[in-house]
Amino acid sequence: MKTKIITSLIIFCGFSYGQEMLPDVELKTLSNTSISTKKIASENELIIISLWATWCVPCKNELDAVSDLYQDWIDETNVVYYAVSIDDSRTSSRIKPMINGKDWDFEILLDQNSDLKRAFGISTVPYTVIVKDQKVVYKHVGYTPGYEEELYTELLKYSN
C-alpha cells in the first residue's frame, strides 16, 4: 500500500510540474509601462523568463552568454526572452546605466516589488524558466559557464 501511494505521488508530481501555470504578475518596462506576465505569455507561444539583479555576477554572466546566442535561438525556436530585474529601490537606479553598456537584444522588465520572485517562491537568482503555452515547463536556479547550452537543449524540446 505504501509503495502505491508513493508511486502515485511521484506520478502526480511529475504531471503537475509540467502543468504549472505561469503566475500572473504585473511588471514594469524600462519606460515604466505596466505589463503582465499573462499578457507576454499569451502573446508568445514560447518564452524564457530569467530573474536577475545588477548586483548578481552570475546573473550578468548568464545574460551575456545568452545574448551571444539569442538571435540564433529566435531563428530556430521563435522564443522570446525576458530578463526580469528583481532590483529593489536601493539598486534599481543601476539598471538603465548597466543595460546601456550591454548589447542585450532581449526585453528587460522590472519586478520592483518582488511579486514575480515571491510567486515563484525563490530566494536565489539567476532563476530561469521556460514557458510554453502559458505553462512553466522548465526551471533552473544558478549559472555556470556553459549552462546556456543546456538551456538551449531544453528549449528545443518545446519548440515546434
Coordinates of C-alpha atoms in Angstrom, one line a residue:
M1 CA 0.0 0.0 0.0
K2 CA 2.8 2.4 0.9
T3 CA 4.5 1.7 -2.4
K4 CA 1.3 2.5 -4.3
I5 CA 0.9 5.8 -2.5
I6 CA 4.5 6.9 -3.1
T7 CA 4.3 5.8 -6.8
S8 CA 1.0 7.8 -7.2
L9 CA 2.6 10.9 -5.6
I10 CA 5.7 10.6 -7.9
I11 CA 3.4 10.3 -10.9
F12 CA 1.2 13.2 -9.8
C13 CA 4.1 15.5 -9.1
G14 CA 5.6 14.7 -12.4
F15 CA 2.4 15.6 -14.3
S16 CA 1.6 18.6 -12.2
Y17 CA 5.1 20.0 -12.6
G18 CA 4.6 20.3 -16.4
Q19 CA 1.2 21.8 -15.9
E20 CA 2.2 24.7 -13.5
M21 CA 0.8 27.9 -14.9
L22 CA 2.9 31.0 -15.2
P23 CA 2.0 33.3 -12.2
D24 CA 0.0 36.3 -13.3
V25 CA 2.1 39.3 -12.1
E26 CA 2.3 42.9 -13.1
L27 CA 5.8 44.0 -14.1
K28 CA 7.2 47.3 -15.4
T29 CA 9.0 48.1 -18.6
L30 CA 12.0 50.4 -18.6
S31 CA 9.7 53.1 -19.8
N32 CA 7.5 52.5 -16.6
T33 CA 4.6 50.9 -18.5
S34 CA 2.9 48.0 -16.8
I35 CA 2.7 44.6 -18.4
S36 CA 1.5 41.4 -17.0
T37 CA 3.3 38.0 -17.3
K38 CA -0.1 36.6 -18.5
K39 CA 0.0 39.1 -21.4
I40 CA 3.5 38.3 -22.5
A41 CA 2.9 34.6 -22.3
S42 CA -0.4 34.9 -24.2
E43 CA 1.3 36.9 -27.0
N44 CA 4.2 34.4 -27.4
E45 CA 3.9 30.6 -27.5
L46 CA 7.3 30.1 -26.1
I47 CA 9.2 32.4 -23.7
I48 CA 12.1 32.3 -21.4
I49 CA 12.0 34.4 -18.2
S50 CA 15.2 35.0 -16.3
L51 CA 15.1 36.7 -13.0
W52 CA 18.3 38.6 -12.3
A53 CA 19.8 41.6 -10.4
T54 CA 22.5 44.1 -11.1
W55 CA 24.5 43.0 -8.0
C56 CA 24.4 39.4 -9.2
V57 CA 27.6 38.5 -11.1
P58 CA 26.3 35.0 -12.2
C59 CA 23.2 36.7 -13.5
K60 CA 25.1 39.1 -15.7
N61 CA 27.3 36.3 -16.9
E62 CA 24.2 34.3 -17.9
L63 CA 22.6 37.3 -19.7
D64 CA 25.9 38.0 -21.6
A65 CA 26.2 34.3 -22.7
V66 CA 22.5 34.1 -23.8
S67 CA 22.9 37.4 -25.6
D68 CA 25.6 35.9 -27.8
L69 CA 23.2 33.1 -28.9
Y70 CA 19.9 34.8 -28.7
Q71 CA 19.4 35.7 -32.4
D72 CA 20.1 32.0 -33.3
W73 CA 17.6 30.9 -30.7
I74 CA 14.9 33.2 -32.2
D75 CA 15.6 32.0 -35.7
E76 CA 15.4 28.3 -34.6
T77 CA 12.7 28.3 -32.0
N78 CA 10.8 31.6 -32.2
V79 CA 11.4 32.1 -28.5
V80 CA 11.1 35.5 -26.8
Y81 CA 13.5 36.1 -23.8
Y82 CA 12.6 38.4 -20.9
A83 CA 15.2 39.4 -18.4
V84 CA 13.3 40.4 -15.3
S85 CA 15.3 42.5 -12.8
I86 CA 14.5 42.0 -9.1
D87 CA 16.5 45.1 -8.1
D88 CA 14.7 47.0 -5.3
S89 CA 14.6 50.7 -4.8
R90 CA 18.2 50.8 -3.4
T91 CA 19.7 49.3 -6.5
S92 CA 17.2 50.0 -9.3
S93 CA 19.0 53.2 -10.4
R94 CA 21.8 50.9 -11.6
I95 CA 19.7 49.0 -14.2
K96 CA 19.5 51.5 -17.1
P97 CA 23.2 52.5 -17.0
M98 CA 24.2 48.9 -16.9
I99 CA 21.9 47.9 -19.7
N100 CA 23.2 50.8 -21.8
G101 CA 26.7 49.3 -21.5
K102 CA 25.5 45.9 -22.7
D103 CA 24.5 44.6 -26.1
W104 CA 21.4 42.7 -24.9
D105 CA 18.7 42.3 -27.5
F106 CA 16.1 40.9 -25.2
E107 CA 13.3 42.6 -23.3
I108 CA 14.2 44.0 -19.9
L109 CA 11.4 44.1 -17.4
L110 CA 11.3 45.1 -13.7
D111 CA 9.9 43.2 -10.8
Q112 CA 10.2 46.2 -8.4
N113 CA 8.1 44.7 -5.6
S114 CA 9.5 41.2 -6.0
D115 CA 6.0 40.0 -6.9
L116 CA 7.2 37.5 -9.5
K117 CA 10.1 36.4 -7.3
R118 CA 7.6 35.7 -4.5
A119 CA 5.1 34.0 -6.9
F120 CA 7.9 31.6 -8.0
G121 CA 8.9 31.1 -4.3
I122 CA 12.6 31.7 -4.9
S123 CA 15.3 33.3 -2.9
T124 CA 18.3 32.9 -5.3
V125 CA 19.0 34.4 -8.7
P126 CA 19.5 33.8 -11.5
Y127 CA 16.3 31.9 -11.8
T128 CA 15.3 30.9 -15.3
V129 CA 12.1 29.3 -16.6
I130 CA 10.8 28.2 -20.0
V131 CA 7.1 28.8 -20.5
K132 CA 5.2 27.1 -23.3
D133 CA 1.5 28.0 -23.9
Q134 CA 1.5 29.8 -20.5
K135 CA 2.7 26.7 -18.6
V136 CA 6.1 26.6 -16.8
V137 CA 7.8 23.5 -18.4
Y138 CA 11.4 24.0 -17.2
K139 CA 13.0 25.7 -14.2
H140 CA 16.7 26.3 -13.3
V141 CA 18.5 28.1 -10.5
G142 CA 22.0 29.4 -10.8
Y143 CA 24.5 29.8 -13.6
T144 CA 27.8 28.2 -14.5
P145 CA 29.6 28.8 -17.8
G146 CA 28.1 26.5 -20.5
Y147 CA 24.7 26.4 -18.9
E148 CA 23.3 28.3 -21.9
E149 CA 23.8 25.2 -24.0
E150 CA 21.7 23.2 -21.5
L151 CA 19.0 25.9 -21.7
Y152 CA 19.1 25.7 -25.5
T153 CA 18.7 21.9 -25.4
E154 CA 15.7 22.3 -23.1
L155 CA 14.3 25.0 -25.3
L156 CA 14.5 22.7 -28.4
K157 CA 12.2 20.2 -26.6
Y158 CA 9.4 22.7 -26.5
S159 CA 9.8 24.5 -29.9
N160 CA 7.6 23.4 -32.8

